[in-house]
mmCIF file of C-alpha atoms in Angstrom:
data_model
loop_
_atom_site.group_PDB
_atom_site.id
_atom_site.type_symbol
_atom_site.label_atom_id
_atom_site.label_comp_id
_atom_site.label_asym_id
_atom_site.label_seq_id
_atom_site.Cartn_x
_atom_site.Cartn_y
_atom_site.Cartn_z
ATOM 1 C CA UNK A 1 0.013 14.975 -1.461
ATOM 2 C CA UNK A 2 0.080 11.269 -0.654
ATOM 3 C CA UNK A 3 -2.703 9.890 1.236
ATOM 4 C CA UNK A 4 -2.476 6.876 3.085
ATOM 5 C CA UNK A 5 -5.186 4.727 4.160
ATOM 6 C CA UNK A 6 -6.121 2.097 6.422
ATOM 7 C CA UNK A 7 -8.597 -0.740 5.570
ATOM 8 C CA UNK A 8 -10.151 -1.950 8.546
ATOM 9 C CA UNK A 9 -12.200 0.642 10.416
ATOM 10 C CA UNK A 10 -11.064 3.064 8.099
ATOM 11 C CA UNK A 11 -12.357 1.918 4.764
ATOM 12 C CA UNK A 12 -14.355 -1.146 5.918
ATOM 13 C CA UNK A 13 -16.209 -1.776 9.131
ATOM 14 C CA UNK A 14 -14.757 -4.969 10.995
ATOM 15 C CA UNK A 15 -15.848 -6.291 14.161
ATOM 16 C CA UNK A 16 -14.010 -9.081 15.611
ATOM 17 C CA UNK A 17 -17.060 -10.720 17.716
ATOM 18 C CA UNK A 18 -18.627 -11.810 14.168
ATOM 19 C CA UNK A 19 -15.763 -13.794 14.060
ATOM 20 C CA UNK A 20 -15.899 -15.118 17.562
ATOM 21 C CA UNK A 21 -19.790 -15.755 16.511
ATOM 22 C CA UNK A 22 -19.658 -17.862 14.199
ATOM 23 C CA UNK A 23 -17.027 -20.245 15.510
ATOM 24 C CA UNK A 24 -18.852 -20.705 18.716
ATOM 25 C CA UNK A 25 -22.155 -21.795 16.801
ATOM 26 C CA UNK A 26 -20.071 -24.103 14.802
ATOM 27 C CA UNK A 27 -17.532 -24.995 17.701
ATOM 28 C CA UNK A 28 -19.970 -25.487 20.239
ATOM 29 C CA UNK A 29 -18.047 -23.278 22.801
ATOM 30 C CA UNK A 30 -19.920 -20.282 24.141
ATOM 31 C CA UNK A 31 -19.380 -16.645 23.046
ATOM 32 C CA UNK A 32 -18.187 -15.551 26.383
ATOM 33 C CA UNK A 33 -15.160 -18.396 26.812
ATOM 34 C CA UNK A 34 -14.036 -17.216 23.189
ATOM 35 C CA UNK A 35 -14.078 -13.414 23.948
ATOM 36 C CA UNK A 36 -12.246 -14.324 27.097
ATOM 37 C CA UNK A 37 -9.274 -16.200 25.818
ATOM 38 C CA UNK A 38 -9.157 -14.418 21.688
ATOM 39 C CA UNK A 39 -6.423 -12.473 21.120
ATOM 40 C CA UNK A 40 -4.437 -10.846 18.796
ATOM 41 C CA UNK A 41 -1.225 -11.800 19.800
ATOM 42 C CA UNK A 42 2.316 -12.850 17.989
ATOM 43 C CA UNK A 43 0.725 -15.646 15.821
ATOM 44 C CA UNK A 44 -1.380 -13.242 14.228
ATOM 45 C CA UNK A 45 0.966 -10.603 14.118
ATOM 46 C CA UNK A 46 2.936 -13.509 12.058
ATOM 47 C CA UNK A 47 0.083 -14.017 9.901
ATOM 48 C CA UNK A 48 -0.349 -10.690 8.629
ATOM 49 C CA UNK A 49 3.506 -10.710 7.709
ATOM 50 C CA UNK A 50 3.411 -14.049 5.857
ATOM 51 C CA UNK A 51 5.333 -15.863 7.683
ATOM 52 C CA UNK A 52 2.855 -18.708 8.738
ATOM 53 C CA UNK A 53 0.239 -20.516 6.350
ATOM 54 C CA UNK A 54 -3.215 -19.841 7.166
ATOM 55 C CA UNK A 55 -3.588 -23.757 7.400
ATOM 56 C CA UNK A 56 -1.015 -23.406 10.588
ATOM 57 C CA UNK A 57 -2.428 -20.051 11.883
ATOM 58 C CA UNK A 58 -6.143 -21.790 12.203
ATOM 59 C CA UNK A 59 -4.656 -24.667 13.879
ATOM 60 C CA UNK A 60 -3.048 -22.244 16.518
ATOM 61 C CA UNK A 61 -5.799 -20.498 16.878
ATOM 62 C CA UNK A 62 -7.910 -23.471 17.172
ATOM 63 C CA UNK A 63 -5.495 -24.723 19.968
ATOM 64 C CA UNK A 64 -5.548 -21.595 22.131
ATOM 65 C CA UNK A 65 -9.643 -21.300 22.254
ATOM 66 C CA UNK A 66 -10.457 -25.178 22.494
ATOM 67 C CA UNK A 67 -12.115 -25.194 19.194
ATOM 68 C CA UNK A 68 -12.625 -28.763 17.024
ATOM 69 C CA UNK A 69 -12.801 -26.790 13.617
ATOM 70 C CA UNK A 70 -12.005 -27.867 10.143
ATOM 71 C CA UNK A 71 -10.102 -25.053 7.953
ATOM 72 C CA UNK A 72 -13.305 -24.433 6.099
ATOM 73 C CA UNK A 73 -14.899 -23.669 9.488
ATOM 74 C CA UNK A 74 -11.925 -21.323 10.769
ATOM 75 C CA UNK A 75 -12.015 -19.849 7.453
ATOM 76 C CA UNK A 76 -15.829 -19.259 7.631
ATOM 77 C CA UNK A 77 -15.877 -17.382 10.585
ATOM 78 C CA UNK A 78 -12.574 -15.632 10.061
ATOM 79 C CA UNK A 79 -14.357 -14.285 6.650
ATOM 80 C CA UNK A 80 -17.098 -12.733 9.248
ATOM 81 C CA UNK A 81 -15.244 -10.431 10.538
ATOM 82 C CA UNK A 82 -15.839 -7.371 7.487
ATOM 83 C CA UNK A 83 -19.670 -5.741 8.063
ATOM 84 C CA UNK A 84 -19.712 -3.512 5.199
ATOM 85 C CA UNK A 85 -17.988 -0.263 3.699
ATOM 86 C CA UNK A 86 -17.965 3.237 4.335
ATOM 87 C CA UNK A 87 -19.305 5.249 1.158
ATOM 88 C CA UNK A 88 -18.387 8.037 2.380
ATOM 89 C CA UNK A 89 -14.787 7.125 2.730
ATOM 90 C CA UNK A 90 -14.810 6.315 -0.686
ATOM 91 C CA UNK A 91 -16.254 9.499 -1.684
ATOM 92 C CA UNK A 92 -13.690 11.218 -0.903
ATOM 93 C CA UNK A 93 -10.780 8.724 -1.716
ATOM 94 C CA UNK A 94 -12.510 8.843 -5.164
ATOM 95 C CA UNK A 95 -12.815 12.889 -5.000
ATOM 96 C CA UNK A 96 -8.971 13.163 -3.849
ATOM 97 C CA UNK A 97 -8.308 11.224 -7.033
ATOM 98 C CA UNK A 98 -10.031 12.923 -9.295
ATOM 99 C CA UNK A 99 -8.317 16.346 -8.134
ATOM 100 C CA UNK A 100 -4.681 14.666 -8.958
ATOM 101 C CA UNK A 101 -3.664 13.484 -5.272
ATOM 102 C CA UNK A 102 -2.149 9.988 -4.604
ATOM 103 C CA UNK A 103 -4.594 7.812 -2.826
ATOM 104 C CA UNK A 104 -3.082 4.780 -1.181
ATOM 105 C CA UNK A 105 -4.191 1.520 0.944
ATOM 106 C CA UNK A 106 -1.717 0.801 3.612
ATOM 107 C CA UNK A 107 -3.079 -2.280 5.859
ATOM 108 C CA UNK A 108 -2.271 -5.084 8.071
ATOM 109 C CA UNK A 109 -3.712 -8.016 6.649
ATOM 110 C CA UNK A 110 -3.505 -11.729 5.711
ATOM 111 C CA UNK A 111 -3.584 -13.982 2.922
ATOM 112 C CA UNK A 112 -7.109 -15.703 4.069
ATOM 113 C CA UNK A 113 -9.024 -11.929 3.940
ATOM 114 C CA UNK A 114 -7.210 -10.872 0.861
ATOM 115 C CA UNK A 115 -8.872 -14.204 -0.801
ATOM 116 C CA UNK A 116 -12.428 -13.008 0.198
ATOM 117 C CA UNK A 117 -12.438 -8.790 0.572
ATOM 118 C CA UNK A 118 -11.473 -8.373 -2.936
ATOM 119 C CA UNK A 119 -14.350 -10.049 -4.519
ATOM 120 C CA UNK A 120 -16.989 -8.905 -1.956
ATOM 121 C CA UNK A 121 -16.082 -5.261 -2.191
ATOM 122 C CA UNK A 122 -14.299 -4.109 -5.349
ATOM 123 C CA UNK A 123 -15.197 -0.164 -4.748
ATOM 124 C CA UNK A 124 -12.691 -0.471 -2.316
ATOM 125 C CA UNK A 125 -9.587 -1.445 -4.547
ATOM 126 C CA UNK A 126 -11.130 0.803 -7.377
ATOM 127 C CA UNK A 127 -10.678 3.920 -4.706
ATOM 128 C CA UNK A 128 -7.172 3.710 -4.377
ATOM 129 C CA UNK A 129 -4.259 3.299 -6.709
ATOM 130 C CA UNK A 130 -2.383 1.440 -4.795
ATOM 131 C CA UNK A 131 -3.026 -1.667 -2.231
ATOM 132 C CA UNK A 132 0.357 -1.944 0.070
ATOM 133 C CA UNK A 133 -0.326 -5.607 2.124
ATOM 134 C CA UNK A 134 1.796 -6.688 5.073
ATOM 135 C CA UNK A 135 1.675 -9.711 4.169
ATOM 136 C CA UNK A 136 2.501 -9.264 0.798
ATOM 137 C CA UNK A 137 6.081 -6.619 2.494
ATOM 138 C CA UNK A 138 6.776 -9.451 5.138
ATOM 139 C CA UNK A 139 6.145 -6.164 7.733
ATOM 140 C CA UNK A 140 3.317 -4.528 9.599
ATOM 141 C CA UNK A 141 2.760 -1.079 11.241
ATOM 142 C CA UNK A 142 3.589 0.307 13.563
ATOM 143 C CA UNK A 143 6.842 -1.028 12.178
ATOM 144 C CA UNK A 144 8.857 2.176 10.966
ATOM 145 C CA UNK A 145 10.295 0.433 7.299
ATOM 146 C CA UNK A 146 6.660 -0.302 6.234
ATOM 147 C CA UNK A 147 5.556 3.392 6.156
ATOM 148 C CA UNK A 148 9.312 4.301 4.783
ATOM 149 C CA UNK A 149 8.563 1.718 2.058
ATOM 150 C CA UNK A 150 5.327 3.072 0.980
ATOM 151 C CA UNK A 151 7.046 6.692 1.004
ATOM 152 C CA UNK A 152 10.240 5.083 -1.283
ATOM 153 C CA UNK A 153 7.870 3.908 -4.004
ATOM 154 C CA UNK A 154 5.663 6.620 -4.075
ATOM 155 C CA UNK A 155 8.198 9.453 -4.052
ATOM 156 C CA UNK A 156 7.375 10.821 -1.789
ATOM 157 C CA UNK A 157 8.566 12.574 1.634
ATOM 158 C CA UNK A 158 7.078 12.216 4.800
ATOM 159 C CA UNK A 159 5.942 15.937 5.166
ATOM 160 C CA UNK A 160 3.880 15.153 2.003
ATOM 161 C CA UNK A 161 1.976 12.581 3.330
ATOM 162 C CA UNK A 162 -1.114 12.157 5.618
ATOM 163 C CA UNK A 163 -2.067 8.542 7.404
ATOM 164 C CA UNK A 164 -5.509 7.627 8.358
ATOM 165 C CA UNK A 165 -5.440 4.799 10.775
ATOM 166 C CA UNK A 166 -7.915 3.384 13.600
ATOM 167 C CA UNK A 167 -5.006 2.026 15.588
ATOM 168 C CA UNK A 168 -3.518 4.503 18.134
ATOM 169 C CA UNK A 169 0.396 2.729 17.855
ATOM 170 C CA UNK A 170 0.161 2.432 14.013
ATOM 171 C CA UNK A 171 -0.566 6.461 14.165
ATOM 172 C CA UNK A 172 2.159 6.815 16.923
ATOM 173 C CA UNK A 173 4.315 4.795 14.467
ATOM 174 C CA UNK A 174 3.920 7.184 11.404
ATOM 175 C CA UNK A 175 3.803 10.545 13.611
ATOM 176 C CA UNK A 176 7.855 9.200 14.431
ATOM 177 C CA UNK A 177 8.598 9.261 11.137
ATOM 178 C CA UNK A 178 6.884 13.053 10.392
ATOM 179 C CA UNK A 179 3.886 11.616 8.751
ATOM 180 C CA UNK A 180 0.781 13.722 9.569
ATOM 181 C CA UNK A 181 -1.458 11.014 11.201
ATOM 182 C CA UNK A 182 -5.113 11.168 11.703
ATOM 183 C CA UNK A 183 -6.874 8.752 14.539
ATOM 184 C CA UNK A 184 -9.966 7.579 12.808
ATOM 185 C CA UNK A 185 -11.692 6.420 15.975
ATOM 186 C CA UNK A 186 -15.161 7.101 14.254
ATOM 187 C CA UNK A 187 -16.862 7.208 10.956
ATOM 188 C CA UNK A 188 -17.105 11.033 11.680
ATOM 189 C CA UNK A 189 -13.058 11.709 11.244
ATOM 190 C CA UNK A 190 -12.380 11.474 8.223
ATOM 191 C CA UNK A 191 -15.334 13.515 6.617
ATOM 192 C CA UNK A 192 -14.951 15.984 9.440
ATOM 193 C CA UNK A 193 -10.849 16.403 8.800
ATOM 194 C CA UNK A 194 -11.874 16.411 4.887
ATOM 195 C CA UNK A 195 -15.119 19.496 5.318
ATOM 196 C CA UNK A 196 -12.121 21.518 7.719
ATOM 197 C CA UNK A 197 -10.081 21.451 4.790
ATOM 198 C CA UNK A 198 -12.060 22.927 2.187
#
């Protein structure tokens, strides 16, 4: 079988308020205006496919919230947003491994947290044997060709595959193409869908 992962939420705890956080101690704008106006919108979306520098997606950002950063700044509090791993997670990624499956990273990212994750938590790329970036594709779920790419170079069909994502349309994405998707909405899932299956 083919297991497919998600990083954030999944693999990694991330929580988007660090972010806000820290660029409202060093921006001087308070916590609430910045949780009011963030969002995730087409300039990120844009990000995590690669098709704008992070120099130009922190001045957007910057724009839309009122914020007087410098890119070290932006890039300080964008860094913020990864709280820590899931061991257990890894467990079993490790343990699927070890019995011969294919274990797989499939995330929506960006160039500025593939420069830091890496480096701060190396279990994670030593858990899977494969890292598949939208940035690094120039696509992003819930986009259909991203999981049909990961299938293509794997070998893999989709009725030989399960997806573990935190993200209800990136499951609804893979579930179209006959992927068995799991909603990780909780660190419970996964070891929970994992002890059923024993």
């Amino acid at each position: 079988m083919l297991y497919i992962f998600d990083l954030g939420n999944v693999i990694v705890d991330i929580d988007f308020n660090r972010v806000l956080g820290v660029w409202s101690d060093l921006g001087r704008v308070p916590l609430a205006t910045l949780q009011n106006h963030f969002t995730l919108g087409e300039n990120f979306h844009r990000h995590e496919r690669g098709e704008v520098s992070d120099e130009a997606f922190a001045e957007q950002i910057c724009d839309e919230l009122g914020l007087a950063l410098s890119f070290e700044q932006f890039t300080a509090g964008w860094q913020a947003v990864f709280v820590g791993v899931r061991p257990e997670v890894l467990q079993i990624m490790k343990t699927l491994r070890d019995r011969g499956e294919r274990v797989v990273i499939l995330s929506n990212t960006n160039s500025l947290h593939c420069t830091f994750w890496p480096s701060q938590y190396p279990e994670v790329h030593n858990a899977a044997d494969k890292l598949y970036l939208s940035q690094d594709m120039g696509m992003r779920k819930p986009e259909a060709r991203i999981y049909q790419q990961v299938l293509n170079e794997e070998g893999y069909t989709a009725d030989r595959a399960i997806f573990f994502d935190d993200n209800l349309e990136n499951i609804e994405g893979a579930r179209a193409l006959g992927i068995q998707s799991v909603h990780v909405t909780d660190d419970s899932i996964i070891p929970a869908f994992f002890a059923e299956r024993r």
